[in-house]
Amino acid sequence: RGRWPISALQRLRRAIRRCFRSNYATVSTVRSALQFASVYSAAPGTRCEACALGLVLVVLLLCEGGVVAYYSELQKTMMTSLQAKDLGAFSAILYQIGGVILVVVPITFFHTYAAGFLRIKWRRSLVRKLAKTYLAGNVLGQNCFYRLALMGEIDNPDQRIAEDARQLVDTLFALVQDCAWAVIAVLSFSVVLLRISPSVFFGVIGYALFCTIFATCFFGPAILHLQNILVQQEADMRYLLIRTRENAESVAFFCGGAAEWLHFDMLIAQLVATALRFAKAISALETFTTTSKLAAIVAAP
């Protein structure tokens, strides 16, 4: 009496272990992302180019953030003039909005072009390094491609170099750009919110940080793990088809089409099961995100 049940203590220990494992996986993922980014940003031949492009993107993001903040002020003034039925003020606001549009067009163009240029250059550096290591590298006196074929340490290295490198660059770049834009947007609108109510400002910031940390630690590792499994299973399924095509004569001679089909059917069943688990995890994350957005107005004091 007065003690927790054994099952409750076990569930608590499991939850703590999962939390530590999730945090370790997150730190390991961030470390790996920084290593991949250093292939372009820290290389002697591309360091200056990467810094220059990054600086240009930061300046363009700051310009976009300033324009968005100014446009929100114009919208507020426009609604005020509409409520007051002030035609002169409303017409002046329309001219100012036209000026904002003229400023946004070149900023958006150069921002999109610079972002695409940086992604292409980063992917080129990463693919060249991976391909050089795979084709011309040596491990313990053996070629890397020969050692991987014998040991099977990395599955489908051709897909890792050609396709996964592109997805990695696109995902990391989009993540960094979204985080930078979120920080700029928060800083841009923080001044307005502080002038309205400091307590509301600190309440919203604290609530947003709590929701972000909770979603990252609770949903992030599971989604990342399932996504890695999906990529591996899709690669295995594609490799089976490629192997059948390259060895079509031998497969046909030994009447192995039915066996290959059974193997493919098993792989696609595993892929569908993993995809359903991934869909459940994404649905849970979207539900949490939508609920936290709706509850934000209640969380602010």
mmCIF file of C-alpha atoms in Angstrom:
data_model
loop_
_atom_site.group_PDB
_atom_site.id
_atom_site.type_symbol
_atom_site.label_atom_id
_atom_site.label_comp_id
_atom_site.label_asym_id
_atom_site.label_seq_id
_atom_site.Cartn_x
_atom_site.Cartn_y
_atom_site.Cartn_z
ATOM 1 C CA ARG A 1 0.000 0.000 0.000
ATOM 2 C CA GLY A 2 1.272 3.464 -0.876
ATOM 3 C CA ARG A 3 3.564 2.114 -3.610
ATOM 4 C CA TRP A 4 3.150 2.276 -7.331
ATOM 5 C CA PRO A 5 2.208 -0.928 -9.112
ATOM 6 C CA ILE A 6 5.062 -2.774 -10.797
ATOM 7 C CA SER A 7 3.485 -2.266 -14.229
ATOM 8 C CA ALA A 8 3.314 1.515 -13.726
ATOM 9 C CA LEU A 9 6.991 1.649 -12.738
ATOM 10 C CA GLN A 10 7.945 -0.431 -15.764
ATOM 11 C CA ARG A 11 5.985 1.854 -18.078
ATOM 12 C CA LEU A 12 7.677 4.884 -16.516
ATOM 13 C CA ARG A 13 11.146 3.350 -16.997
ATOM 14 C CA ARG A 14 10.344 2.492 -20.616
ATOM 15 C CA ALA A 15 9.136 6.027 -21.268
ATOM 16 C CA ILE A 16 12.353 7.480 -19.794
ATOM 17 C CA ARG A 17 14.491 5.113 -21.888
ATOM 18 C CA ARG A 18 12.563 6.022 -25.038
ATOM 19 C CA CYS A 19 13.059 9.705 -24.263
ATOM 20 C CA PHE A 20 16.829 9.275 -23.893
ATOM 21 C CA ARG A 21 17.041 7.154 -27.027
ATOM 22 C CA SER A 22 15.000 9.728 -28.937
ATOM 23 C CA ASN A 23 17.249 12.556 -27.786
ATOM 24 C CA TYR A 24 20.354 10.561 -28.712
ATOM 25 C CA ALA A 25 18.919 9.799 -32.140
ATOM 26 C CA THR A 26 18.091 13.479 -32.660
ATOM 27 C CA VAL A 27 21.626 14.571 -31.699
ATOM 28 C CA SER A 28 23.131 11.885 -33.946
ATOM 29 C CA THR A 29 20.945 13.020 -36.842
ATOM 30 C CA VAL A 30 21.964 16.661 -36.367
ATOM 31 C CA ARG A 31 25.641 15.658 -36.238
ATOM 32 C CA SER A 32 25.296 13.668 -39.463
ATOM 33 C CA ALA A 33 23.502 16.567 -41.154
ATOM 34 C CA LEU A 34 26.326 18.930 -40.209
ATOM 35 C CA GLN A 35 28.877 16.490 -41.621
ATOM 36 C CA PHE A 36 27.024 16.313 -44.930
ATOM 37 C CA ALA A 37 26.713 20.097 -45.021
ATOM 38 C CA SER A 38 30.444 20.505 -44.417
ATOM 39 C CA VAL A 39 31.148 18.631 -47.653
ATOM 40 C CA TYR A 40 30.208 21.840 -49.500
ATOM 41 C CA SER A 41 30.463 24.577 -46.887
ATOM 42 C CA ALA A 42 33.856 23.577 -45.437
ATOM 43 C CA ALA A 43 35.669 22.315 -48.540
ATOM 44 C CA PRO A 44 38.620 24.529 -49.541
ATOM 45 C CA GLY A 45 37.408 25.024 -53.107
ATOM 46 C CA THR A 46 33.770 25.833 -52.291
ATOM 47 C CA ARG A 47 33.915 27.445 -48.842
ATOM 48 C CA CYS A 48 33.847 31.048 -50.098
ATOM 49 C CA GLU A 49 31.104 30.284 -52.608
ATOM 50 C CA ALA A 50 28.943 28.595 -49.968
ATOM 51 C CA CYS A 51 29.402 31.480 -47.511
ATOM 52 C CA ALA A 52 28.543 34.051 -50.184
ATOM 53 C CA LEU A 53 25.392 32.201 -51.248
ATOM 54 C CA GLY A 54 24.359 31.697 -47.639
ATOM 55 C CA LEU A 55 24.817 35.401 -46.911
ATOM 56 C CA VAL A 56 22.756 36.336 -49.972
ATOM 57 C CA LEU A 57 19.952 34.007 -48.864
ATOM 58 C CA VAL A 58 19.953 35.439 -45.340
ATOM 59 C CA VAL A 59 19.729 38.996 -46.685
ATOM 60 C CA LEU A 60 16.881 38.045 -49.023
ATOM 61 C CA LEU A 61 15.038 36.270 -46.197
ATOM 62 C CA LEU A 62 15.413 39.371 -44.022
ATOM 63 C CA CYS A 63 14.033 41.507 -46.834
ATOM 64 C CA GLU A 64 11.073 39.173 -47.261
ATOM 65 C CA GLY A 65 10.429 39.191 -43.526
ATOM 66 C CA GLY A 66 10.472 42.984 -43.435
ATOM 67 C CA VAL A 67 8.111 43.195 -46.407
ATOM 68 C CA VAL A 68 5.698 40.714 -44.815
ATOM 69 C CA ALA A 69 5.683 42.635 -41.533
ATOM 70 C CA TYR A 70 5.089 45.915 -43.383
ATOM 71 C CA TYR A 71 2.325 44.301 -45.444
ATOM 72 C CA SER A 72 0.581 43.105 -42.268
ATOM 73 C CA GLU A 73 0.610 46.692 -40.984
ATOM 74 C CA LEU A 74 -0.893 47.840 -44.291
ATOM 75 C CA GLN A 75 -3.619 45.221 -43.993
ATOM 76 C CA LYS A 76 -4.487 46.417 -40.494
ATOM 77 C CA THR A 77 -4.650 50.036 -41.694
ATOM 78 C CA MET A 78 -6.757 49.014 -44.682
ATOM 79 C CA MET A 79 -9.285 47.224 -42.474
ATOM 80 C CA THR A 80 -9.430 50.268 -40.196
ATOM 81 C CA SER A 81 -10.100 52.566 -43.160
ATOM 82 C CA LEU A 82 -12.814 50.209 -44.408
ATOM 83 C CA GLN A 83 -14.529 50.196 -41.039
ATOM 84 C CA ALA A 84 -14.304 54.011 -40.887
ATOM 85 C CA LYS A 85 -15.435 54.280 -44.559
ATOM 86 C CA ASP A 86 -12.455 56.526 -45.309
ATOM 87 C CA LEU A 87 -12.112 56.354 -49.100
ATOM 88 C CA GLY A 88 -9.010 58.551 -49.245
ATOM 89 C CA ALA A 89 -7.058 56.453 -46.757
ATOM 90 C CA PHE A 90 -8.199 53.249 -48.475
ATOM 91 C CA SER A 91 -6.973 54.497 -51.885
ATOM 92 C CA ALA A 92 -3.609 55.468 -50.385
ATOM 93 C CA ILE A 93 -3.255 51.997 -48.880
ATOM 94 C CA LEU A 94 -3.945 50.420 -52.272
ATOM 95 C CA TYR A 95 -1.091 52.426 -53.824
ATOM 96 C CA GLN A 96 1.225 51.333 -51.021
ATOM 97 C CA ILE A 97 0.233 47.678 -51.532
ATOM 98 C CA GLY A 98 1.057 48.064 -55.238
ATOM 99 C CA GLY A 99 4.511 49.336 -54.242
ATOM 100 C CA VAL A 100 4.974 46.354 -51.936
ATOM 101 C CA ILE A 101 4.133 43.984 -54.782
ATOM 102 C CA LEU A 102 6.707 45.671 -57.031
ATOM 103 C CA VAL A 103 9.326 45.187 -54.317
ATOM 104 C CA VAL A 104 8.368 41.565 -53.586
ATOM 105 C CA VAL A 105 8.642 40.350 -57.199
ATOM 106 C CA PRO A 106 12.448 40.766 -57.643
ATOM 107 C CA ILE A 107 13.133 39.638 -54.060
ATOM 108 C CA THR A 108 11.165 36.430 -54.572
ATOM 109 C CA PHE A 109 12.830 35.757 -57.947
ATOM 110 C CA PHE A 110 16.389 36.193 -56.690
ATOM 111 C CA HIS A 111 15.607 34.256 -53.507
ATOM 112 C CA THR A 112 14.238 31.278 -55.443
ATOM 113 C CA TYR A 113 17.118 31.344 -57.940
ATOM 114 C CA ALA A 114 19.798 31.611 -55.239
ATOM 115 C CA ALA A 115 18.196 28.761 -53.270
ATOM 116 C CA GLY A 116 18.088 26.512 -56.349
ATOM 117 C CA PHE A 117 21.677 27.428 -57.259
ATOM 118 C CA LEU A 118 22.878 26.575 -53.747
ATOM 119 C CA ARG A 119 21.047 23.238 -53.768
ATOM 120 C CA ILE A 120 22.587 22.286 -57.105
ATOM 121 C CA LYS A 121 26.106 23.175 -55.993
ATOM 122 C CA TRP A 122 25.686 21.356 -52.679
ATOM 123 C CA ARG A 123 24.336 18.239 -54.378
ATOM 124 C CA ARG A 124 27.197 18.307 -56.897
ATOM 125 C CA SER A 125 29.812 18.389 -54.132
ATOM 126 C CA LEU A 126 28.096 15.638 -52.143
ATOM 127 C CA VAL A 127 27.593 13.317 -55.129
ATOM 128 C CA ARG A 128 31.180 13.814 -56.309
ATOM 129 C CA LYS A 129 32.566 12.979 -52.860
ATOM 130 C CA LEU A 130 30.378 9.895 -52.435
ATOM 131 C CA ALA A 131 31.072 8.640 -55.959
ATOM 132 C CA LYS A 132 34.827 9.227 -55.603
ATOM 133 C CA THR A 133 34.883 7.328 -52.318
ATOM 134 C CA TYR A 134 32.825 4.491 -53.800
ATOM 135 C CA LEU A 135 34.709 4.141 -57.087
ATOM 136 C CA ALA A 136 38.270 5.247 -56.296
ATOM 137 C CA GLY A 137 38.510 4.720 -52.531
ATOM 138 C CA ASN A 138 40.290 1.867 -50.776
ATOM 139 C CA VAL A 139 39.561 0.203 -47.435
ATOM 140 C CA LEU A 140 42.191 -2.248 -46.123
ATOM 141 C CA GLY A 141 43.657 -2.591 -49.624
ATOM 142 C CA GLN A 142 40.283 -3.308 -51.267
ATOM 143 C CA ASN A 143 38.192 -1.133 -53.534
ATOM 144 C CA CYS A 144 35.179 0.263 -51.750
ATOM 145 C CA PHE A 145 32.693 -0.994 -54.342
ATOM 146 C CA TYR A 146 34.208 -4.494 -54.164
ATOM 147 C CA ARG A 147 34.228 -4.520 -50.360
ATOM 148 C CA LEU A 148 30.588 -3.352 -50.214
ATOM 149 C CA ALA A 149 29.603 -6.057 -52.699
ATOM 150 C CA LEU A 150 31.275 -8.708 -50.534
ATOM 151 C CA MET A 151 30.358 -7.491 -47.060
ATOM 152 C CA GLY A 152 26.979 -5.911 -47.771
ATOM 153 C CA GLU A 153 27.648 -3.148 -45.214
ATOM 154 C CA ILE A 154 25.537 -0.621 -47.178
ATOM 155 C CA ASP A 155 22.557 -1.741 -49.225
ATOM 156 C CA ASN A 156 21.983 -0.272 -52.703
ATOM 157 C CA PRO A 157 24.967 2.127 -52.841
ATOM 158 C CA ASP A 158 23.964 3.268 -56.342
ATOM 159 C CA GLN A 159 20.678 4.615 -55.002
ATOM 160 C CA ARG A 160 22.418 6.199 -52.016
ATOM 161 C CA ILE A 161 24.719 8.144 -54.322
ATOM 162 C CA ALA A 162 22.256 9.109 -57.058
ATOM 163 C CA GLU A 163 18.840 9.454 -55.402
ATOM 164 C CA ASP A 164 19.314 9.685 -51.647
ATOM 165 C CA ALA A 165 21.911 12.444 -52.018
ATOM 166 C CA ARG A 166 19.348 14.591 -53.836
ATOM 167 C CA GLN A 167 16.658 13.911 -51.246
ATOM 168 C CA LEU A 168 19.093 14.647 -48.425
ATOM 169 C CA VAL A 169 20.123 17.994 -49.890
ATOM 170 C CA ASP A 170 16.533 19.028 -50.654
ATOM 171 C CA THR A 171 15.274 18.004 -47.203
ATOM 172 C CA LEU A 172 18.100 19.615 -45.243
ATOM 173 C CA PHE A 173 17.957 22.806 -47.287
ATOM 174 C CA ALA A 174 14.180 23.094 -46.908
ATOM 175 C CA LEU A 175 14.460 22.433 -43.161
ATOM 176 C CA VAL A 176 17.158 25.079 -42.627
ATOM 177 C CA GLN A 177 15.329 27.598 -44.778
ATOM 178 C CA ASP A 178 12.010 27.006 -43.003
ATOM 179 C CA CYS A 179 13.668 27.353 -39.594
ATOM 180 C CA ALA A 180 15.393 30.576 -40.668
ATOM 181 C CA TRP A 181 12.139 31.957 -42.041
ATOM 182 C CA ALA A 182 10.294 31.012 -38.839
ATOM 183 C CA VAL A 183 12.918 32.814 -36.720
ATOM 184 C CA ILE A 184 12.724 35.902 -38.923
ATOM 185 C CA ALA A 185 8.921 35.891 -38.812
ATOM 186 C CA VAL A 186 8.938 35.564 -35.022
ATOM 187 C CA LEU A 187 11.392 38.434 -34.669
ATOM 188 C CA SER A 188 9.421 40.574 -37.122
ATOM 189 C CA PHE A 189 6.081 40.173 -35.342
ATOM 190 C CA SER A 190 7.497 40.068 -31.821
ATOM 191 C CA VAL A 191 7.829 43.842 -31.747
ATOM 192 C CA VAL A 192 4.149 44.252 -32.607
ATOM 193 C CA LEU A 193 3.070 41.665 -30.059
ATOM 194 C CA LEU A 194 5.274 43.166 -27.335
ATOM 195 C CA ARG A 195 3.675 46.549 -27.876
ATOM 196 C CA ILE A 196 0.226 45.006 -27.514
ATOM 197 C CA SER A 197 0.865 42.835 -24.433
ATOM 198 C CA PRO A 198 4.189 41.537 -23.032
ATOM 199 C CA SER A 199 2.425 38.775 -21.079
ATOM 200 C CA VAL A 200 0.754 37.479 -24.232
ATOM 201 C CA PHE A 201 4.108 37.592 -26.046
ATOM 202 C CA PHE A 202 5.955 35.498 -23.442
ATOM 203 C CA GLY A 203 3.012 33.135 -23.125
ATOM 204 C CA VAL A 204 2.884 32.484 -26.866
ATOM 205 C CA ILE A 205 6.677 32.025 -27.097
ATOM 206 C CA GLY A 206 6.703 29.559 -24.194
ATOM 207 C CA TYR A 207 3.770 27.611 -25.590
ATOM 208 C CA ALA A 208 5.345 27.446 -29.053
ATOM 209 C CA LEU A 209 8.667 26.219 -27.628
ATOM 210 C CA PHE A 210 6.928 23.547 -25.553
ATOM 211 C CA CYS A 211 4.902 22.263 -28.529
ATOM 212 C CA THR A 212 7.960 22.260 -30.793
ATOM 213 C CA ILE A 213 10.169 20.369 -28.333
ATOM 214 C CA PHE A 214 7.414 17.862 -27.551
ATOM 215 C CA ALA A 215 6.666 17.189 -31.244
ATOM 216 C CA THR A 216 10.379 16.870 -32.065
ATOM 217 C CA CYS A 217 11.181 14.449 -29.241
ATOM 218 C CA PHE A 218 7.964 12.409 -29.347
ATOM 219 C CA PHE A 219 7.085 12.206 -33.056
ATOM 220 C CA GLY A 220 10.392 12.972 -34.783
ATOM 221 C CA PRO A 221 12.432 9.802 -34.064
ATOM 222 C CA ALA A 222 9.530 7.472 -34.935
ATOM 223 C CA ILE A 223 8.811 9.256 -38.222
ATOM 224 C CA LEU A 224 12.504 9.334 -39.133
ATOM 225 C CA HIS A 225 12.899 5.619 -38.352
ATOM 226 C CA LEU A 226 9.868 4.644 -40.438
ATOM 227 C CA GLN A 227 10.990 6.848 -43.308
ATOM 228 C CA ASN A 228 14.399 5.157 -43.359
ATOM 229 C CA ILE A 229 12.720 1.751 -43.430
ATOM 230 C CA LEU A 230 10.493 2.879 -46.310
ATOM 231 C CA VAL A 231 13.486 4.042 -48.332
ATOM 232 C CA GLN A 232 15.291 0.750 -47.737
ATOM 233 C CA GLN A 233 12.246 -1.359 -48.651
ATOM 234 C CA GLU A 234 11.599 0.648 -51.819
ATOM 235 C CA ALA A 235 15.237 0.213 -52.780
ATOM 236 C CA ASP A 236 15.066 -3.552 -52.183
ATOM 237 C CA MET A 237 11.950 -3.821 -54.328
ATOM 238 C CA ARG A 238 13.553 -1.809 -57.127
ATOM 239 C CA TYR A 239 16.761 -3.863 -56.875
ATOM 240 C CA LEU A 240 14.775 -7.073 -57.319
ATOM 241 C CA LEU A 241 13.332 -5.782 -60.594
ATOM 242 C CA ILE A 242 16.740 -4.564 -61.789
ATOM 243 C CA ARG A 243 18.358 -7.898 -60.925
ATOM 244 C CA THR A 244 15.636 -9.782 -62.798
ATOM 245 C CA ARG A 245 16.120 -7.584 -65.851
ATOM 246 C CA GLU A 246 19.910 -7.963 -65.823
ATOM 247 C CA ASN A 247 19.674 -11.747 -65.372
ATOM 248 C CA ALA A 248 16.590 -12.289 -67.531
ATOM 249 C CA GLU A 249 18.133 -15.159 -69.485
ATOM 250 C CA SER A 250 19.155 -17.121 -66.375
ATOM 251 C CA VAL A 251 15.836 -16.489 -64.623
ATOM 252 C CA ALA A 252 13.904 -17.634 -67.686
ATOM 253 C CA PHE A 253 16.139 -20.718 -68.174
ATOM 254 C CA PHE A 254 15.551 -21.919 -64.612
ATOM 255 C CA CYS A 255 11.843 -20.907 -64.694
ATOM 256 C CA GLY A 256 12.379 -18.526 -61.800
ATOM 257 C CA GLY A 257 9.712 -16.005 -62.723
ATOM 258 C CA ALA A 258 7.216 -17.374 -60.208
ATOM 259 C CA ALA A 259 9.826 -17.350 -57.421
ATOM 260 C CA GLU A 260 10.773 -13.763 -58.248
ATOM 261 C CA TRP A 261 7.095 -12.803 -58.169
ATOM 262 C CA LEU A 262 6.630 -14.381 -54.728
ATOM 263 C CA HIS A 263 9.655 -12.504 -53.456
ATOM 264 C CA PHE A 264 8.348 -9.239 -54.941
ATOM 265 C CA ASP A 265 4.895 -9.820 -53.460
ATOM 266 C CA MET A 266 6.454 -10.320 -50.011
ATOM 267 C CA LEU A 267 8.481 -7.112 -50.381
ATOM 268 C CA ILE A 268 5.486 -5.044 -51.422
ATOM 269 C CA ALA A 269 3.443 -6.432 -48.518
ATOM 270 C CA GLN A 270 6.186 -5.325 -46.111
ATOM 271 C CA LEU A 271 6.306 -1.941 -47.831
ATOM 272 C CA VAL A 272 2.554 -1.444 -47.482
ATOM 273 C CA ALA A 273 2.672 -2.389 -43.789
ATOM 274 C CA THR A 274 5.462 0.121 -43.145
ATOM 275 C CA ALA A 275 3.667 2.785 -45.190
ATOM 276 C CA LEU A 276 0.541 2.326 -43.065
ATOM 277 C CA ARG A 277 2.580 2.754 -39.891
ATOM 278 C CA PHE A 278 4.179 5.853 -41.382
ATOM 279 C CA ALA A 279 0.746 7.235 -42.283
ATOM 280 C CA LYS A 280 -0.433 6.694 -38.688
ATOM 281 C CA ALA A 281 2.603 8.561 -37.339
ATOM 282 C CA ILE A 282 2.087 11.463 -39.771
ATOM 283 C CA SER A 283 -1.624 11.565 -38.908
ATOM 284 C CA ALA A 284 -0.799 11.736 -35.195
ATOM 285 C CA LEU A 285 1.664 14.564 -35.829
ATOM 286 C CA GLU A 286 -0.830 16.513 -37.939
ATOM 287 C CA THR A 287 -3.509 16.015 -35.272
ATOM 288 C CA PHE A 288 -1.177 17.320 -32.585
ATOM 289 C CA THR A 289 -0.149 20.289 -34.762
ATOM 290 C CA THR A 290 -3.743 21.253 -35.558
ATOM 291 C CA THR A 291 -4.834 20.876 -31.946
ATOM 292 C CA SER A 292 -1.908 22.929 -30.657
ATOM 293 C CA LYS A 293 -2.682 25.690 -33.161
ATOM 294 C CA LEU A 294 -6.315 25.823 -32.077
ATOM 295 C CA ALA A 295 -5.333 25.813 -28.394
ATOM 296 C CA ALA A 296 -2.747 28.585 -28.812
ATOM 297 C CA ILE A 297 -5.272 31.327 -28.044
ATOM 298 C CA VAL A 298 -6.170 29.581 -24.769
ATOM 299 C CA ALA A 299 -2.538 29.062 -23.742
ATOM 300 C CA ALA A 300 -1.702 32.762 -23.972
ATOM 301 C CA PRO A 301 -2.450 34.517 -20.665
#
